[in-house]
CSV table of C-alpha atoms and ligand atoms in Angstrom, one decimal:
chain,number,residue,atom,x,y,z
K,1,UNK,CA,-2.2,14.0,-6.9
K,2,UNK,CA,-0.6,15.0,-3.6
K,3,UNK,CA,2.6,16.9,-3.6
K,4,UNK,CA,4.5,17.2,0.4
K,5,UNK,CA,7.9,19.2,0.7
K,6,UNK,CA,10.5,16.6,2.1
K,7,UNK,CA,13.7,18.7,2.8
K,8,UNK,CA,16.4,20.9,0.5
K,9,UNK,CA,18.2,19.1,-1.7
K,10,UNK,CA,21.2,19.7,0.2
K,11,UNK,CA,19.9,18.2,3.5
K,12,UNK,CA,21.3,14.3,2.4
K,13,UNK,CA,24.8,13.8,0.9
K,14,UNK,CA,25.6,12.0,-1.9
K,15,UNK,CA,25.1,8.5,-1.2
K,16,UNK,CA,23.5,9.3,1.8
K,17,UNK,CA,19.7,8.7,2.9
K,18,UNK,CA,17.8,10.2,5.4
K,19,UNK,CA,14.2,9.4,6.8
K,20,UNK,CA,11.1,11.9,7.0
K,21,UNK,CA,8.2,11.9,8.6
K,22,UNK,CA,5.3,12.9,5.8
K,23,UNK,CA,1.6,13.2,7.0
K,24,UNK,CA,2.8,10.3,9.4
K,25,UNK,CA,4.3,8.2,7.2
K,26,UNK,CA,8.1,7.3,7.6
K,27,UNK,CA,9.4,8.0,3.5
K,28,UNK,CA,13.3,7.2,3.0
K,29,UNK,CA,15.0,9.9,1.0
K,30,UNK,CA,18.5,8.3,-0.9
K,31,UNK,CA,20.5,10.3,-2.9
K,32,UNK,CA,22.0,8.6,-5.9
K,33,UNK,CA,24.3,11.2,-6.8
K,34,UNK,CA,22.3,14.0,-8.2
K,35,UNK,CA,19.4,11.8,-8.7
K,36,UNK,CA,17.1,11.2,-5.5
K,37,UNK,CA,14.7,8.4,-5.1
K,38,UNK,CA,11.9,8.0,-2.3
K,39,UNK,CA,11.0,4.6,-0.5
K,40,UNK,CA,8.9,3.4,2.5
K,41,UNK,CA,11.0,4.2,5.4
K,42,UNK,CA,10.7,0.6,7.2
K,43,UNK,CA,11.9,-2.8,5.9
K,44,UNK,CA,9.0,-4.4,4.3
K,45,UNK,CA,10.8,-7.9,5.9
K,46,UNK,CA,10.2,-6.3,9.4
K,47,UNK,CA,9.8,-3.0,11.5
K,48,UNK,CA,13.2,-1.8,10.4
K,49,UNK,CA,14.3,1.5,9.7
K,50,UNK,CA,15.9,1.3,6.5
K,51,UNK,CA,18.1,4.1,7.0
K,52,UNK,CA,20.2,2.5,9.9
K,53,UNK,CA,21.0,-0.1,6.5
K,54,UNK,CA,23.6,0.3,3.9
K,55,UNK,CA,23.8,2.3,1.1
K,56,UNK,CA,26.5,2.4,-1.8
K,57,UNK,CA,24.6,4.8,-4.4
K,58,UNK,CA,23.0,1.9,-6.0
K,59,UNK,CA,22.3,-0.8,-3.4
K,60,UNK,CA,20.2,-0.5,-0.8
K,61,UNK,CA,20.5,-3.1,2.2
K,62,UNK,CA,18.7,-3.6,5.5
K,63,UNK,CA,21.3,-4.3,8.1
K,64,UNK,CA,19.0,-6.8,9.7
K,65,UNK,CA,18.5,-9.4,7.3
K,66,UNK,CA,20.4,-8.3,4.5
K,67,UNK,CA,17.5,-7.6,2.3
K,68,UNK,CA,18.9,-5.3,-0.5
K,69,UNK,CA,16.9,-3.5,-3.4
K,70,UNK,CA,17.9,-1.4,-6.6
K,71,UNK,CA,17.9,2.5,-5.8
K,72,UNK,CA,16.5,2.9,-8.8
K,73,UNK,CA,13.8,1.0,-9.5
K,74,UNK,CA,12.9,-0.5,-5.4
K,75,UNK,CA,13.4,-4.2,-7.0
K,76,UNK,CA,14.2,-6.8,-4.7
K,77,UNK,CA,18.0,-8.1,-4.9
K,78,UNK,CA,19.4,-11.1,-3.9
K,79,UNK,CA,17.9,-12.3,-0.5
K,80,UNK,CA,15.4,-9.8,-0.8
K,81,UNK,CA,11.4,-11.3,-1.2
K,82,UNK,CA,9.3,-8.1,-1.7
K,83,UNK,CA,10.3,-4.8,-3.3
K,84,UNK,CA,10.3,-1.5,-1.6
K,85,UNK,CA,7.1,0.9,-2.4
K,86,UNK,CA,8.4,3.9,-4.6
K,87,UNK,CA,7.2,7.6,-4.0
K,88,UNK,CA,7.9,9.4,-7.2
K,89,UNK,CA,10.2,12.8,-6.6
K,90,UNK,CA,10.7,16.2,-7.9
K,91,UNK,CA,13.1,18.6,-7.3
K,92,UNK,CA,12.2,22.4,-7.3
K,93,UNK,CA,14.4,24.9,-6.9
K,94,UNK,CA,16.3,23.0,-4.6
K,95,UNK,CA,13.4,21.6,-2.5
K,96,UNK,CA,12.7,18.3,-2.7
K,97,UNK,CA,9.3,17.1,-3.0
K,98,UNK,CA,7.5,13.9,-2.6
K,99,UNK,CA,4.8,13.2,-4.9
K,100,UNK,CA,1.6,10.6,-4.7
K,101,UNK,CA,-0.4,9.6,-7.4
K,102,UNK,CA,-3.9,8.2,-6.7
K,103,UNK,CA,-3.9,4.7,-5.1
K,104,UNK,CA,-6.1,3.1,-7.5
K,105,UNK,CA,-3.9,3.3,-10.5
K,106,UNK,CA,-1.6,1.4,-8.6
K,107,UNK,CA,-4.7,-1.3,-8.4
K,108,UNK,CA,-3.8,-4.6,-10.1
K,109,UNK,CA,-7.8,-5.3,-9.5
K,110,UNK,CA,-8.0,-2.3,-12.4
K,111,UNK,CA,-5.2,-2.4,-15.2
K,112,UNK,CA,-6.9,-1.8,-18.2
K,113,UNK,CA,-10.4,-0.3,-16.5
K,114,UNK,CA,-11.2,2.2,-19.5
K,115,UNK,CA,-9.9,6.1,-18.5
K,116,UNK,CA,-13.5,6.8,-17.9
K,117,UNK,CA,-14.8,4.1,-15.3
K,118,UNK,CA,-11.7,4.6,-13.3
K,119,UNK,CA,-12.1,8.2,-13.4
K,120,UNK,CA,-16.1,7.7,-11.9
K,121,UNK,CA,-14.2,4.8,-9.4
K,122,UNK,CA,-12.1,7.9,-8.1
K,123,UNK,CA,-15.1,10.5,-7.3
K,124,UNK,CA,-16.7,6.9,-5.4
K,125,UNK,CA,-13.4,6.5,-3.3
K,126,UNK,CA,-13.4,8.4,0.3
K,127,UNK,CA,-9.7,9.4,1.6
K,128,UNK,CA,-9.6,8.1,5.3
K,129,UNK,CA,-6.6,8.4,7.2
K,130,UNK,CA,-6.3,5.9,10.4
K,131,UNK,CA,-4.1,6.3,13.3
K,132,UNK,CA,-1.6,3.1,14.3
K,133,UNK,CA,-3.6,0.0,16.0
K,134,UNK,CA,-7.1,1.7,14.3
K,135,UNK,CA,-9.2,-1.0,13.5
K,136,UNK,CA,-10.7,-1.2,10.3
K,137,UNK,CA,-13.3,-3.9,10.3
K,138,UNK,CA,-13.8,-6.6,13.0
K,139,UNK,CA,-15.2,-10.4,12.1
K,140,UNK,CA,-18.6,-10.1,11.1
K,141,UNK,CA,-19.0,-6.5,10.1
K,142,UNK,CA,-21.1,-5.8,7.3
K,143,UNK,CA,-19.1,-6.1,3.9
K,144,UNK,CA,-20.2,-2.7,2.4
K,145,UNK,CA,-17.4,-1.0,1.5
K,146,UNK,CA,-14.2,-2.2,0.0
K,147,UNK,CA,-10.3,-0.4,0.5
K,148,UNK,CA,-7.6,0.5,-1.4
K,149,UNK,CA,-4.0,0.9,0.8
K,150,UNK,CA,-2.8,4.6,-0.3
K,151,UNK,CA,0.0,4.7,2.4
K,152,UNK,CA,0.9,2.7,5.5
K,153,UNK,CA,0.2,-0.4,6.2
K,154,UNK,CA,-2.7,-2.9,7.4
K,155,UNK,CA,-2.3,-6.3,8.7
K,156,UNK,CA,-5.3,-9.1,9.2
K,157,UNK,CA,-6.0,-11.2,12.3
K,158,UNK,CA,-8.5,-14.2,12.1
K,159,UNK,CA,-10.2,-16.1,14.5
K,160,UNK,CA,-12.4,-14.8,16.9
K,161,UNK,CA,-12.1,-13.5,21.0
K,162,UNK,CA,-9.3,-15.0,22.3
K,163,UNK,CA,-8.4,-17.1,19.9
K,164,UNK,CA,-7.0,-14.9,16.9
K,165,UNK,CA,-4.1,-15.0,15.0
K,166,UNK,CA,-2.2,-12.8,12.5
K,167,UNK,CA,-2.7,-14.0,8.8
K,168,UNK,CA,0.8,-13.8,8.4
K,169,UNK,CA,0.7,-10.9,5.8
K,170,UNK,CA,0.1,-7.0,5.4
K,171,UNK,CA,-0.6,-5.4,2.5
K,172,UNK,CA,1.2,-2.7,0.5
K,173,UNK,CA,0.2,0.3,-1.6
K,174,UNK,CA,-2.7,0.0,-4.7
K,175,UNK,CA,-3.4,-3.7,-2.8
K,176,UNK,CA,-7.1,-3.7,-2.1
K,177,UNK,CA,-9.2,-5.7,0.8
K,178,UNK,CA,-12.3,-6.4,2.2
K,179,UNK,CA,-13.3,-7.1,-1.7
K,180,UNK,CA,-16.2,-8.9,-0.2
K,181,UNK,CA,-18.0,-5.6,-0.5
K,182,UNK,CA,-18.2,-6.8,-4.2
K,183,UNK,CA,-20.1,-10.7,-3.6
K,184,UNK,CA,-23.4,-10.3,-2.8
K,185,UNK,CA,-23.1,-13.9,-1.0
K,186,UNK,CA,-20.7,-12.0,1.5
K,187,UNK,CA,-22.4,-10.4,3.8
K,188,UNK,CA,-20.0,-10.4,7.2
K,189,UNK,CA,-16.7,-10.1,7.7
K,190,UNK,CA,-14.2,-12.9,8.3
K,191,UNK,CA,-11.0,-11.3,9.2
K,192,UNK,CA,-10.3,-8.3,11.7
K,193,UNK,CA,-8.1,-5.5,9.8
K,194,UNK,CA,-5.9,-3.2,11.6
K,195,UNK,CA,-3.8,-0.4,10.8
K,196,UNK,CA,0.1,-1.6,11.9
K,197,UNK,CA,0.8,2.1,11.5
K,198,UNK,CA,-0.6,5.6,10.3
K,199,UNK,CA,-2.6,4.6,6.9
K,200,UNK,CA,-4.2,6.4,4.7
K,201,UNK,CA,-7.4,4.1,2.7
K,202,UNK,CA,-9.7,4.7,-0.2
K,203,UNK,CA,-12.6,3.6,0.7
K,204,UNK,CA,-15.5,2.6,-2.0
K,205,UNK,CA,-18.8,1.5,-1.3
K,206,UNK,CA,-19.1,-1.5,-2.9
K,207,UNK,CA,-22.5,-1.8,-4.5
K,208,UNK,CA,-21.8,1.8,-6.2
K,209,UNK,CA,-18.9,0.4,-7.3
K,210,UNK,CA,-20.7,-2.6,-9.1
K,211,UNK,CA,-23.3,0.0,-10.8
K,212,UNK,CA,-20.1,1.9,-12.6
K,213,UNK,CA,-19.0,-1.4,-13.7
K,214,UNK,CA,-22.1,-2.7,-14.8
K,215,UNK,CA,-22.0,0.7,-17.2
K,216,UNK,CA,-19.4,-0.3,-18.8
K,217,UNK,CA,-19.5,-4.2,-19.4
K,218,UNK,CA,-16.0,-4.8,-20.7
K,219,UNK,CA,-14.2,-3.2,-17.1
K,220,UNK,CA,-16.4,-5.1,-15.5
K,221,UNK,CA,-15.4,-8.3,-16.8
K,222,UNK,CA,-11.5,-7.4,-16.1
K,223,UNK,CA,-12.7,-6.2,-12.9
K,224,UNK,CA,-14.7,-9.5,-11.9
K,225,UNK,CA,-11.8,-12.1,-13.6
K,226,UNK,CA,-9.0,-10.3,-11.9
K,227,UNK,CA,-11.3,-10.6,-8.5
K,228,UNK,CA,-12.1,-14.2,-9.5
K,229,UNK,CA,-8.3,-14.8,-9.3
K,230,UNK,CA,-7.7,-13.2,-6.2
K,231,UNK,CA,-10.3,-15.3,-4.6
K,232,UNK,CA,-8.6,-18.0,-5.7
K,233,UNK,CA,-5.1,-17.0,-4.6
K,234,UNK,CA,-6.6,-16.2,-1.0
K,235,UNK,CA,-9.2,-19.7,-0.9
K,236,UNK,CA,-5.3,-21.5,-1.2
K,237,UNK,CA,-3.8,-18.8,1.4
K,238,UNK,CA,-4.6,-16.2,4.0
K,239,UNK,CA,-8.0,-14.3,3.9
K,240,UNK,CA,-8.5,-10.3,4.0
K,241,UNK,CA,-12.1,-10.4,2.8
O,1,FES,S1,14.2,-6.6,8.8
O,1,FES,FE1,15.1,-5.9,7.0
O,1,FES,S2,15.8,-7.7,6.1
O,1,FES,FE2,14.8,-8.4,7.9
């Protein structure tokens, strides 16, 4: 768990937000009235500083689109299609502090891994931080590792020279890609991955990964049927494999 000072306490007024700039990530700061909460900094509609939006001390709106989310929670509100990624705070002697938990808790890939699998998935991962426009993985890169999005954000193109495209999607914290690493009929890459801005990644080598799960049978059968349905969702949509 990773713990960054944000700013004193008195730095945003009630009902006020401010933006920060932590390890290069843009993190929106609200105060609710003696309780703060911590969101991405940019509209996850578009590239959007949220803090040029509105703010009531309970509503949160993006003056673009009119997107609006719950302070509280980051739930999407009326127009609003996605909700905001939360950063949980603490307050210390009048320091504010942003804190992150480890990405892969946040996995949907791995609710209800037992304690102890997850724990030997988290000495696998490797933290990697990528600058904006770092590529990831190009179209037919090997498939050995697979990532976990701890901060930032990565987009997909498809295609091939000059005749990419965006898949129309970027991914948000605890989401994982390139999960080809994990199908051993999947040897090359099929999308192009990009960071659209400063990113931090877990990355896990995939066949390590399958030898924890194949120790402990019952993960790996959440693991594989909650991969099985993500294949799925992807066969009928875009691909980040
Ligand atoms: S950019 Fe924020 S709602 Fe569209």
């Amino acid at each position: 768990m990773q713990k960054e000072r944000i700013c004193s306490a008195t730095d945003i007024p009630d009902n006020g937000m401010k933006t920060y700039e932590i390890k290069g990530v843009k993190v929106l700061v609200a105060n609710a009235g003696e309780c703060f909460y911590a969101y991405q900094g940019l509209c996850p509609h578009q590239d959007v500083c949220l803090d040029e939006g509105y703010f009531d001390g309970s509503v949160l709106t993006c003056h673009q689109h009119l997107w609006q989310w719950d302070i509280r929670t980051g739930e999407a509100m009326g127009l609003a299609e996605a909700p905001l990624e939360k950063y949980e705070v603490e307050v210390s002697d009048g320091e504010l502090f942003v804190v992150q938990s480890s990405a892969l808790k946040a996995v949907e890939m791995l609710k209800d891994v037992s304690a102890a699998t997850l724990s030997r998935l988290e000495q696998l991962a490797k933290r990697e931080e990528y600058d904006e426009g770092a590529v990831v993985y190009e179209v037919n890169d090997p498939t050995d590792d697979l990532y976990v999005l701890e901060s930032g954000r990565v987009e997909f193109t498809i295609g091939r020279e000059d005749r990419t495209r965006l898949a129309g999607f970027m991914l948000r914290k605890g989401e994982v890609f390139g999960w080809a690493a994990l199908l051993e009929q999947s040897p090359r890459r099929i999308a192009k991955a990009i960071c659209h801005e400063k990113s931090v990644l877990l990355r896990i080598d995939g066949g390590a990964m399958l030898e924890v799960l194949e120790a402990d049978p019952a993960s790996g059968l959440v693991v594989m049927r909650r991969l099985s349905e993500l294949i799925a969702r992807h066969m009928s949509g875009p691909q980040n494999g």
